[in-house]
Short mmCIF file of C-alpha atoms and ligand atoms in Angstrom, two decimals:
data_model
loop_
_atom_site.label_atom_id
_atom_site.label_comp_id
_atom_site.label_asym_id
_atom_site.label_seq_id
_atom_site.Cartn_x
_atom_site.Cartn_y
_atom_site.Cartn_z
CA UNK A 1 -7.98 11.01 22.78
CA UNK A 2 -4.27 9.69 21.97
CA UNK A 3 -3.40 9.34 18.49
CA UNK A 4 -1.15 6.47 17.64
CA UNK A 5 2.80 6.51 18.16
CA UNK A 6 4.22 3.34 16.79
CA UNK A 7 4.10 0.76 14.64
CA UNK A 8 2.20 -2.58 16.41
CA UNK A 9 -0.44 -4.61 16.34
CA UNK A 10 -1.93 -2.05 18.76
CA UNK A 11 -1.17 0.84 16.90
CA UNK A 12 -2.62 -0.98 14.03
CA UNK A 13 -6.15 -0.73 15.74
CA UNK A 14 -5.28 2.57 17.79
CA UNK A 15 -5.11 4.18 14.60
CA UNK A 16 -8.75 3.33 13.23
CA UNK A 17 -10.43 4.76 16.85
CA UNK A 18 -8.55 7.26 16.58
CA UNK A 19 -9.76 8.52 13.37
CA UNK A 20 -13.03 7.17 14.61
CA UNK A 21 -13.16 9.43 17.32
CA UNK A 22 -12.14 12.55 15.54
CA UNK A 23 -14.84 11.66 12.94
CA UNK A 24 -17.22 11.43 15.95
CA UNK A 25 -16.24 14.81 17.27
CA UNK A 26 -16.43 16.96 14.29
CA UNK A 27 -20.27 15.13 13.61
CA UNK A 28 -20.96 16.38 17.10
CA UNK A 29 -20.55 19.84 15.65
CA UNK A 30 -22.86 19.04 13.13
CA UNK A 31 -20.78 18.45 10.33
CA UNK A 32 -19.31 15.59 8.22
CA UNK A 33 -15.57 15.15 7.79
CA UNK A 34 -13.48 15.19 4.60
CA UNK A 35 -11.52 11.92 5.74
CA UNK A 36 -8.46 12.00 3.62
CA UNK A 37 -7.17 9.31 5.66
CA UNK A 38 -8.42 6.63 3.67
CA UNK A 39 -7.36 3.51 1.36
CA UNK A 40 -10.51 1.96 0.72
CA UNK A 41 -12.27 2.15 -2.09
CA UNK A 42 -13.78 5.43 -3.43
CA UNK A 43 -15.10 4.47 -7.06
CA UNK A 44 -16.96 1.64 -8.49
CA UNK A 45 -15.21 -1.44 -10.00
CA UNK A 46 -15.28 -2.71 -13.14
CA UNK A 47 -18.49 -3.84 -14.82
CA UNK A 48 -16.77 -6.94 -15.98
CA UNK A 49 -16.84 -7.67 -12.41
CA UNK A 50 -20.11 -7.49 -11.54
CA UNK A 51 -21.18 -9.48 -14.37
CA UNK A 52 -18.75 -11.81 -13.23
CA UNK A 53 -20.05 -12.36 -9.50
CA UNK A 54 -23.84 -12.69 -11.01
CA UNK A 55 -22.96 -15.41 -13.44
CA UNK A 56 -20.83 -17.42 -10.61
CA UNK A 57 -23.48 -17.09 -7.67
CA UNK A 58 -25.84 -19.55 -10.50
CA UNK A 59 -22.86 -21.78 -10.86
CA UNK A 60 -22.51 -25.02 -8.57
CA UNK A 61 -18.89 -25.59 -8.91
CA UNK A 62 -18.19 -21.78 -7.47
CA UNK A 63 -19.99 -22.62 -4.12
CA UNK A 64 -17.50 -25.22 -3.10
CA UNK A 65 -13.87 -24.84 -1.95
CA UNK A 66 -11.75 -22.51 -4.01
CA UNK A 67 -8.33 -23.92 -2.74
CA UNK A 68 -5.37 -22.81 -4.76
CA UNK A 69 -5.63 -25.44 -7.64
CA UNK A 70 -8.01 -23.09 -9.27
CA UNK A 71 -5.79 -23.18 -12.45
CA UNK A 72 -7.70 -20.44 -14.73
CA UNK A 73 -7.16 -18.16 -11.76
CA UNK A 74 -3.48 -18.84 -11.88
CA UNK A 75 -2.96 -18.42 -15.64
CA UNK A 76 -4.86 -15.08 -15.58
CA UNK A 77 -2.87 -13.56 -12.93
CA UNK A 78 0.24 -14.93 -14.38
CA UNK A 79 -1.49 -13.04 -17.69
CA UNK A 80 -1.75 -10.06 -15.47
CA UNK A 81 1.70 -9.75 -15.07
CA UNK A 82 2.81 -9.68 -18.23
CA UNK A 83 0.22 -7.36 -19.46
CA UNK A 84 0.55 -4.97 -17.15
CA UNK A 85 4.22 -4.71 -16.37
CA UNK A 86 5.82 -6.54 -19.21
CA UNK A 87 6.81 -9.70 -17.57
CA UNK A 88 8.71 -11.75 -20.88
CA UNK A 89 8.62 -15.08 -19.40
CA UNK A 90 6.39 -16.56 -16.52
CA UNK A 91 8.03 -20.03 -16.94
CA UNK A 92 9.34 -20.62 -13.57
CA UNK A 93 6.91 -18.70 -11.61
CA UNK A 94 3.78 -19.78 -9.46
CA UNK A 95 0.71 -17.90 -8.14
CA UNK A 96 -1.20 -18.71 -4.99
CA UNK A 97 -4.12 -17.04 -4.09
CA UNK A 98 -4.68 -15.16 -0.79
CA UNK A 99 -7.12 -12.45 1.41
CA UNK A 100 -5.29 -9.79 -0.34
CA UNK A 101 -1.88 -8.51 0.04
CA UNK A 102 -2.53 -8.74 3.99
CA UNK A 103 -3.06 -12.72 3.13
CA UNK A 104 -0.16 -12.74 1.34
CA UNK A 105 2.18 -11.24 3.94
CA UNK A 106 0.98 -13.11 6.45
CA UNK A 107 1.45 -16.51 4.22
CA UNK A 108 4.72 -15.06 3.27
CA UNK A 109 5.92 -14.56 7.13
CA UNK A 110 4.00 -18.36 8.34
CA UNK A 111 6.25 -20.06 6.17
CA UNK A 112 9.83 -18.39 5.92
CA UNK A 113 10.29 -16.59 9.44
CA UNK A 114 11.17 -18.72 12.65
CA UNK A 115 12.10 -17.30 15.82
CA UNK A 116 15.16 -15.93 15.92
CA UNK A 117 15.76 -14.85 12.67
CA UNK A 118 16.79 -11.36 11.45
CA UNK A 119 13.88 -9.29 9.48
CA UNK A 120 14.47 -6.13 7.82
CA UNK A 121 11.91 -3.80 6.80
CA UNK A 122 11.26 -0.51 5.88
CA UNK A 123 9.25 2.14 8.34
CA UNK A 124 7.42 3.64 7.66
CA UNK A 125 5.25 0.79 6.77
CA UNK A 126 1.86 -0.96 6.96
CA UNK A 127 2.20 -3.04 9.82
CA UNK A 128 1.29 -6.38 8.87
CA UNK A 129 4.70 -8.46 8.24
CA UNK A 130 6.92 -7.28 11.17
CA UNK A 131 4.04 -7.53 12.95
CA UNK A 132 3.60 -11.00 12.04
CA UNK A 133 7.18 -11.78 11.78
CA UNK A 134 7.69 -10.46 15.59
CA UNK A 135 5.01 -12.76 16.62
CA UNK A 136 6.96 -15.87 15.25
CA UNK A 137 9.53 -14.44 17.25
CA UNK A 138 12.28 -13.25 14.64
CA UNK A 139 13.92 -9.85 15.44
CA UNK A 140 12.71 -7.26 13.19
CA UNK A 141 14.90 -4.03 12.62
CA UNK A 142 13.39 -1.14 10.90
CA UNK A 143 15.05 0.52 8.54
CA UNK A 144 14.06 4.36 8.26
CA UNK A 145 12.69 5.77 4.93
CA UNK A 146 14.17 9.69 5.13
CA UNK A 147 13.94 12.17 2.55
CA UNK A 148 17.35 12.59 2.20
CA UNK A 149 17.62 9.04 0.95
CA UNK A 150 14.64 9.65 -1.28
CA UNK A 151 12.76 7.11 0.90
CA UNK A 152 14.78 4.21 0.02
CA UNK A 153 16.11 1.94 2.81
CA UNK A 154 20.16 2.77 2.83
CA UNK A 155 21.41 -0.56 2.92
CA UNK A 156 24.75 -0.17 2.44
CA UNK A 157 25.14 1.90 5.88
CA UNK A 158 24.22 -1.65 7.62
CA UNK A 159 26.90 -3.62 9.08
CA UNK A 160 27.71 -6.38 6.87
CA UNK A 161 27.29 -8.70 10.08
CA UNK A 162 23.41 -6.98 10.18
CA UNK A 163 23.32 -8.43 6.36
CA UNK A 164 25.14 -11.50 7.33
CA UNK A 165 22.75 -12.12 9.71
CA UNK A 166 19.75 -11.47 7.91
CA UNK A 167 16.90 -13.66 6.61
CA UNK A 168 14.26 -11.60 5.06
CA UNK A 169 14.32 -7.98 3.76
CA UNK A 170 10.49 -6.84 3.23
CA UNK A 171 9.89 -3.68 1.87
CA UNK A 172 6.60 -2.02 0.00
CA UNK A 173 6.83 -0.28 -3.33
CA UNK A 174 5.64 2.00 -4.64
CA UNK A 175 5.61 3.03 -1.06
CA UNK A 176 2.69 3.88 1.46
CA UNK A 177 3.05 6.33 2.70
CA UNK A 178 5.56 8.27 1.15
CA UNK A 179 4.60 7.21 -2.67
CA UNK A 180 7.82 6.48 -3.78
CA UNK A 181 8.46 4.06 -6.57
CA UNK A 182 11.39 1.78 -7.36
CA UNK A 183 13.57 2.69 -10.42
CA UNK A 184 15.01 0.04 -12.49
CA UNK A 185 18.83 0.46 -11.24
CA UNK A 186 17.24 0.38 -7.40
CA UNK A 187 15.84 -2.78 -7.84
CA UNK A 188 19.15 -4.19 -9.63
CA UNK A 189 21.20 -2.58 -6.30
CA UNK A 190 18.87 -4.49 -4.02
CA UNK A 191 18.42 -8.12 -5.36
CA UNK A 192 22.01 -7.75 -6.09
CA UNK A 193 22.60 -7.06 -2.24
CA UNK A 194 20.06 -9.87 -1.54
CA UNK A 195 21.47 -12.33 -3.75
CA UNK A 196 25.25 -11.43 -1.83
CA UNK A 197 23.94 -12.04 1.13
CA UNK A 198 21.34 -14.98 0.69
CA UNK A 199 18.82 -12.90 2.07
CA UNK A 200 15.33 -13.38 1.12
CA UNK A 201 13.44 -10.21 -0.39
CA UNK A 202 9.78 -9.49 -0.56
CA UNK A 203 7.31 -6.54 -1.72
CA UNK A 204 4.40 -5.88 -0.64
CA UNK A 205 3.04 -4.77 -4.39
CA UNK A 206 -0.37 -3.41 -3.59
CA UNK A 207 0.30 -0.51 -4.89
CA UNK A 208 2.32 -1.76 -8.30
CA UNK A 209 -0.64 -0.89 -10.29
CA UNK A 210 -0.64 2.58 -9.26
CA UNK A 211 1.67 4.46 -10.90
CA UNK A 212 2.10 7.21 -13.06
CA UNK A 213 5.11 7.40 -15.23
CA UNK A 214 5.84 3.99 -17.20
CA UNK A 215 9.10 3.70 -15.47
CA UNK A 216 7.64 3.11 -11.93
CA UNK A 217 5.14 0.13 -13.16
CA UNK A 218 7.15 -2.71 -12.35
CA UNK A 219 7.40 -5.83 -10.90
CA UNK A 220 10.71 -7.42 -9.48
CA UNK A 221 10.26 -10.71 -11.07
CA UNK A 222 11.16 -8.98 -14.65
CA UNK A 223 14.70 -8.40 -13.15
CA UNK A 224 17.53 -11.83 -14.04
CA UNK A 225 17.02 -14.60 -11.58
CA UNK A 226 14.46 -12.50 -8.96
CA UNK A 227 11.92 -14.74 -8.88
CA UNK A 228 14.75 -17.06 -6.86
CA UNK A 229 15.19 -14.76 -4.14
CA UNK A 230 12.38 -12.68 -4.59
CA UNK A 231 8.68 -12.90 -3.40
CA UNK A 232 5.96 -10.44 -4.66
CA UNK A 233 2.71 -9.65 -3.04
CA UNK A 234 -0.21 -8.71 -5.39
CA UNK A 235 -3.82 -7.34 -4.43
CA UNK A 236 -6.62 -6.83 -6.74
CA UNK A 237 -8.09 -4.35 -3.67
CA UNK A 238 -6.91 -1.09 -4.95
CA UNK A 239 -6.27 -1.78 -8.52
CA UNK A 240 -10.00 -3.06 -8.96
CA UNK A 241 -11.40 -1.05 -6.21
CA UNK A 242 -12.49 -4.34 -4.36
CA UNK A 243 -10.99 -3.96 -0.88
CA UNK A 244 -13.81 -6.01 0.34
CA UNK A 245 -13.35 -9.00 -1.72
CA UNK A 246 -10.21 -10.16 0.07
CA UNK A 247 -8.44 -11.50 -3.63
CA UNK A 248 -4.38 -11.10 -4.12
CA UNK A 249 -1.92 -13.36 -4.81
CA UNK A 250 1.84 -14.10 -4.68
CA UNK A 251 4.18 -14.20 -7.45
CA UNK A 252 7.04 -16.23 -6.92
CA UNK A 253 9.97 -19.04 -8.61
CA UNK A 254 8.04 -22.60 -8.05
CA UNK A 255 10.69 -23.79 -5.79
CA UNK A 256 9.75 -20.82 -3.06
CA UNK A 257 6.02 -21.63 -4.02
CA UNK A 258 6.37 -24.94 -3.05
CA UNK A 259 7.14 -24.24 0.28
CA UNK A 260 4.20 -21.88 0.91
CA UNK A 261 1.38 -24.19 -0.83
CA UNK A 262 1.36 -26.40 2.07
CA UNK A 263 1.24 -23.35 4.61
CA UNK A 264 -1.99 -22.20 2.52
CA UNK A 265 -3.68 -25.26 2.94
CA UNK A 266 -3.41 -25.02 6.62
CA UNK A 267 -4.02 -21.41 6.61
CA UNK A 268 -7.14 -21.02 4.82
CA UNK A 269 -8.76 -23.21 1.53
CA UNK A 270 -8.05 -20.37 -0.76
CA UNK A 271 -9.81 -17.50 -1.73
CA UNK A 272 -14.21 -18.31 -2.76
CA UNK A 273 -14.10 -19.60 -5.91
CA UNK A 274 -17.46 -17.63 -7.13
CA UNK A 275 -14.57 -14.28 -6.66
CA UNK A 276 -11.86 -16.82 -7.97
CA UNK A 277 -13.33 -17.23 -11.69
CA UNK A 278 -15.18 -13.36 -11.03
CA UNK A 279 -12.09 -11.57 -11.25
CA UNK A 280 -10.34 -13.69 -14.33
CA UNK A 281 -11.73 -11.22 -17.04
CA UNK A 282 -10.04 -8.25 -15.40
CA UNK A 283 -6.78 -10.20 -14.73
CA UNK A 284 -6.52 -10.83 -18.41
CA UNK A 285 -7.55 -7.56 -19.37
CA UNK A 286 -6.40 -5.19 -17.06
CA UNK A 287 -7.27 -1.68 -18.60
CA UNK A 288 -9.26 -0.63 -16.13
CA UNK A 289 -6.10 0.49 -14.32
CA UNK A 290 -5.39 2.86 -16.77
CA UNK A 291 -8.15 4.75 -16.41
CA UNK A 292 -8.41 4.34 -12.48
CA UNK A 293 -4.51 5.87 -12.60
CA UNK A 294 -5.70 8.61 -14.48
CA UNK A 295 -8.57 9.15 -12.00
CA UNK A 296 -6.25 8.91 -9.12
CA UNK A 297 -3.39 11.14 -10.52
CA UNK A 298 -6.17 14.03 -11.34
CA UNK A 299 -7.07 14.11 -7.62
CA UNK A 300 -3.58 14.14 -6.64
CA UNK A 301 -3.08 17.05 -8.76
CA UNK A 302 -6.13 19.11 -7.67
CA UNK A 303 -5.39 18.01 -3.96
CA UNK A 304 -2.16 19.49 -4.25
CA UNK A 305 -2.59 22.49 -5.47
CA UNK A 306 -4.86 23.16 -2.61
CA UNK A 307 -2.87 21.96 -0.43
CA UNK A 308 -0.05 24.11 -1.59
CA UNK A 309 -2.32 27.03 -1.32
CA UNK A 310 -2.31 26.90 2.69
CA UNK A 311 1.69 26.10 3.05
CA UNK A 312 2.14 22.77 2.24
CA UNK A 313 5.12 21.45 0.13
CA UNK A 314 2.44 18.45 -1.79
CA UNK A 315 4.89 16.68 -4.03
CA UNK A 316 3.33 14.59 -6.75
CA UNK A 317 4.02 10.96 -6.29
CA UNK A 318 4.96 8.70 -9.14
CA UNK A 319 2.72 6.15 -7.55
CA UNK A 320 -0.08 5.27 -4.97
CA UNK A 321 -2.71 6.72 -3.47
CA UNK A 322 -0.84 9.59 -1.42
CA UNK A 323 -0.09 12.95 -1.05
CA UNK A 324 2.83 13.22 1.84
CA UNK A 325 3.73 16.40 3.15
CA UNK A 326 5.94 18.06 5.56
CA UNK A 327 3.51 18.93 8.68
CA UNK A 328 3.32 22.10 10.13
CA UNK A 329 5.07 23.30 13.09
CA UNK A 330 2.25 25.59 13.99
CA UNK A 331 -1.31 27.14 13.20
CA UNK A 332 -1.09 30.39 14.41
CA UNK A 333 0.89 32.05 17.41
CA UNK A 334 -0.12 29.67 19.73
CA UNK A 335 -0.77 26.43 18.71
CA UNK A 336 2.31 24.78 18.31
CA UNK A 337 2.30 21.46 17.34
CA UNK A 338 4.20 18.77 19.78
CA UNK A 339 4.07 16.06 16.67
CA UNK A 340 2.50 15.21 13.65
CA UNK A 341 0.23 13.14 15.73
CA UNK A 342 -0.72 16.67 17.24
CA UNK A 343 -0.76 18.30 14.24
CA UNK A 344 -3.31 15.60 12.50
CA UNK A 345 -5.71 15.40 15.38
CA UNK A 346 -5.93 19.45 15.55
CA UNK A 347 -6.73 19.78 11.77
CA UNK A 348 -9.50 17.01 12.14
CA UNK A 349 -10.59 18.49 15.24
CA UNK A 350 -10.43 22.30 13.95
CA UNK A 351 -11.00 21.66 10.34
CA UNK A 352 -12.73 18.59 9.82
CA UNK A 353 -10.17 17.12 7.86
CA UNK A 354 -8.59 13.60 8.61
CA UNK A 355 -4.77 12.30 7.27
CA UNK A 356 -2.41 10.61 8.99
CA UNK A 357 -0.04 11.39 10.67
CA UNK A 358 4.07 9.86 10.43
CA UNK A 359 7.19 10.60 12.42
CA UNK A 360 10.68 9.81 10.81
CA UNK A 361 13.79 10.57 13.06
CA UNK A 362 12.96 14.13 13.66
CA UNK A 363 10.79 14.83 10.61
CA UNK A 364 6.99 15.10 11.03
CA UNK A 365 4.80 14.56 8.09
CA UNK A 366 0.99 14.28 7.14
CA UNK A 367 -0.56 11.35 4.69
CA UNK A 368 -3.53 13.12 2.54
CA UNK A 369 -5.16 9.89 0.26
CA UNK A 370 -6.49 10.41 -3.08
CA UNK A 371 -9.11 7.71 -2.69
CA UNK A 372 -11.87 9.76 -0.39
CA UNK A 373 -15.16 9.38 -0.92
CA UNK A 374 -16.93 12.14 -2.54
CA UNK A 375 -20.73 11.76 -3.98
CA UNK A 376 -19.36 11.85 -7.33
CA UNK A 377 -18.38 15.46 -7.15
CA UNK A 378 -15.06 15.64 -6.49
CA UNK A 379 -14.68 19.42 -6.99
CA UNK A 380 -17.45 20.12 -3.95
CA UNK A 381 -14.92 18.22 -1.77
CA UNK A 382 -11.80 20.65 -3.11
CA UNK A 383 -13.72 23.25 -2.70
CA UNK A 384 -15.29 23.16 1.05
CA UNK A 385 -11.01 21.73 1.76
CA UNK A 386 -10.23 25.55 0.82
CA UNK A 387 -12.82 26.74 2.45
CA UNK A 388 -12.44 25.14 5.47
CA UNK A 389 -8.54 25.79 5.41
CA UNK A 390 -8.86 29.54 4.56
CA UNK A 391 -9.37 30.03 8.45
CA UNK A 392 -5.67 28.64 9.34
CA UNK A 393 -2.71 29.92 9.79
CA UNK A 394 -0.49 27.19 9.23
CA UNK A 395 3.48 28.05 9.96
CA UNK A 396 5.77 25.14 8.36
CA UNK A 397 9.60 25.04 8.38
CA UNK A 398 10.24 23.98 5.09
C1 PLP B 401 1.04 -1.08 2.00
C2 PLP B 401 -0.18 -1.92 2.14
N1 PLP B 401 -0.05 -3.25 2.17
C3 PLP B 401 -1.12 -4.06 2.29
C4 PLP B 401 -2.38 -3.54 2.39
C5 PLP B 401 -3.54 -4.49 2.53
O1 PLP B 401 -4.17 -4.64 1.29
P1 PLP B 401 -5.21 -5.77 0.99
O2 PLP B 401 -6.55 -5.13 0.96
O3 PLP B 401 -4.86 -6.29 -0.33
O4 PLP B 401 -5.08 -6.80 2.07
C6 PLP B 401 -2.59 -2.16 2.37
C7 PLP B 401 -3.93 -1.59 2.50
O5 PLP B 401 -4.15 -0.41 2.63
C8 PLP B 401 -1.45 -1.33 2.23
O6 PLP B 401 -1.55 0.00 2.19
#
């Protein structure tokens, strides 16, 4: 079985069989996994919610077409921004609805990319918008997220003629999978770049919510004269822990919202309404956040520590869902690893215990999540990860 190597639209899929088939294997020994791998969502969502989807299944209106008129939708996630990352003024800006943050990119990449154009993004990344934006046939160039640059794109090493050239800069923060966040004077750096060179910038904001230190919540549209250049992508997916409800939007100036309404018409007829008017309450009133962060950041900690029992260097991130490590070179003598991709399919294969893997220049790392599954006993699944771990020998060159 051959673990994924790069990011495309085949990757994309290669990674889910592959995890697939190491799940598969490890069952075969009569076991279940501890699939640390995973995004999706590992607690229930908010009452409010359910209520919410009851009361609109008995209402007529919420069985027709949602489109993206829906304007008590808009209001609350306009609402939502301000609440939750202290947005002063919405004035200019415009919401459209979309199938998550996936919806969004691809809306985002249907109506501003053409072939031929320039597209930077940052990799390691989900691969949804250079996918897309390869498709349309613009050129995408990756720019690499290293340590050393605390996993923020280095700009300023591009050629101005690269930046010249350039149409869109996409980029995802706080970051999967290396959980970094923006801070305020990064932002200012980039839309000031952005604005220099005309070049459109967007983030994928799935992860905004998540964070842990007041500092990292924030959205780009606070900044002077983003929401011009800038386009955000919002999903209620992990905030909410509805993955499976396909509800985001984008945040943007009306002027750059204009040009993507007509795009979402063709696209889709915007999200049900019956999960339109559901998730309103929780837009407004976004608390449950707080205590999903504090859920989150808990198993990050515990995770760590175990981690960091067997070798690993687990640094805390300041947002997200992940834990990402330095991978080991070896476990034991002889087994040394050729990749991370080597190293991630021998621990699921040895130990039962799935993360992804990521390779960055020469560095190899390994993505644990915080949002497993786990029977409501979280401290069973730390436990039987030590036990299961106190058989290796992992070697690591830190
Ligand atoms: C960085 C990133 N962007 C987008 C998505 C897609 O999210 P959504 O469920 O909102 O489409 C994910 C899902 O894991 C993600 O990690």
């Amino acid at each position: 079985m051959k673990p994924p190597t790069s990011t495309t639209v085949d990757a994309y899929s290669a990674a889910f069989a592959w995890i697939a088939g190491a799940k598969s294997i490890y069952r075969g020994r009569g076991a279940e996994v501890i699939d640390l791998g995973v995004a999706d969502s590992f607690t229930m969502p908010p009452d409010v919610l359910i209520q919410g989807l009851q009361r609109s299944g008995a209402a007529l209106d919420d069985h027709a077409y949602g489109f993206h008129a829906l304007s008590s939708f808009n209001d609350a996630a306009l609402i939502y921004l301000q609440k939750l990352f202290g947005l002063h003024s919405t004035a200019d800006l415009e919401v459209i609805n979309t199938a998550g943050a996936k919806g969004g990119l691809n809306l985002v990449a249907q109506t501003f990319v053409q072939a031929g154009d320039l597209v930077l993004t940052t990799a390691p990344g989900y691969p949804i918008f250079d996918v897309a934006a390869a498709r349309l046939g613009a050129e995408v160039l990756p720019l690499p997220l290293q340590e050393g640059s605390r996993f923020l794109p280095d700009l300023e090493s591009l050629d101005p003629a690269v930046l010249r050239r350039a149409k869109l800069l996409a980029i995802n923060y706080p970051n999967n999978p290396t959980g970094c966040t923006l801070q305020p004077q990064t932002v200012r750096g980039l839309l000031e770049l952005c604005g220099k060179y005309d070049i459109l910038l967007i983030n994928d904001a799935v992860y905004a919510p998540i964070t842990f230190d007041r500092t990292a919540r924030l959205s780009l549209l606070q900044f002077a004269d983003a929401p011009q250049r800038c386009i955000e992508v919002h999903s209620l997916s992990k905030a909410f822990q509805i993955p499976g409800w396909r509800i985001g939007f984008v945040a943007t100036h009306e002027r750059l919202a204009a040009r993507m309404r007509p795009v979402a018409a063709r696209l889709d007829s915007g999200q049900p309404p019956f999960i339109q008017r559901s998730v309103i309450p929780v837009l407004r009133e976004p608390d449950y956040v707080e205590t999903l962060c504090s859920l989150v950041y808990t198993r990050l900690q515990r995770l760590a520590n175990i981690l960091a029992k067997h070798g690993f260097q687990a640094t805390l991130p300041a947002g997200t869902f992940f834990l990402y490590c330095r991978a080991p070179r070896a476990d034991g003598p002889d087994r040394v690893f050729a990749s991370a991709h080597d190293c991630a399919l021998h621990i699921a294969e040895r130990y039962g215990i799935i993360c992804i893997p990521w390779t960055t220049g020469d560095r190899q790392y390994l993505r644990f999540s915080a949002a497993f599954r786990s029977d409501a006993d979280d401290e069973a699944v730390y436990r039987e990860i030590d036990r299961r771990l106190r058989d290796s020998a992992l070697l690591f060159s830190h």
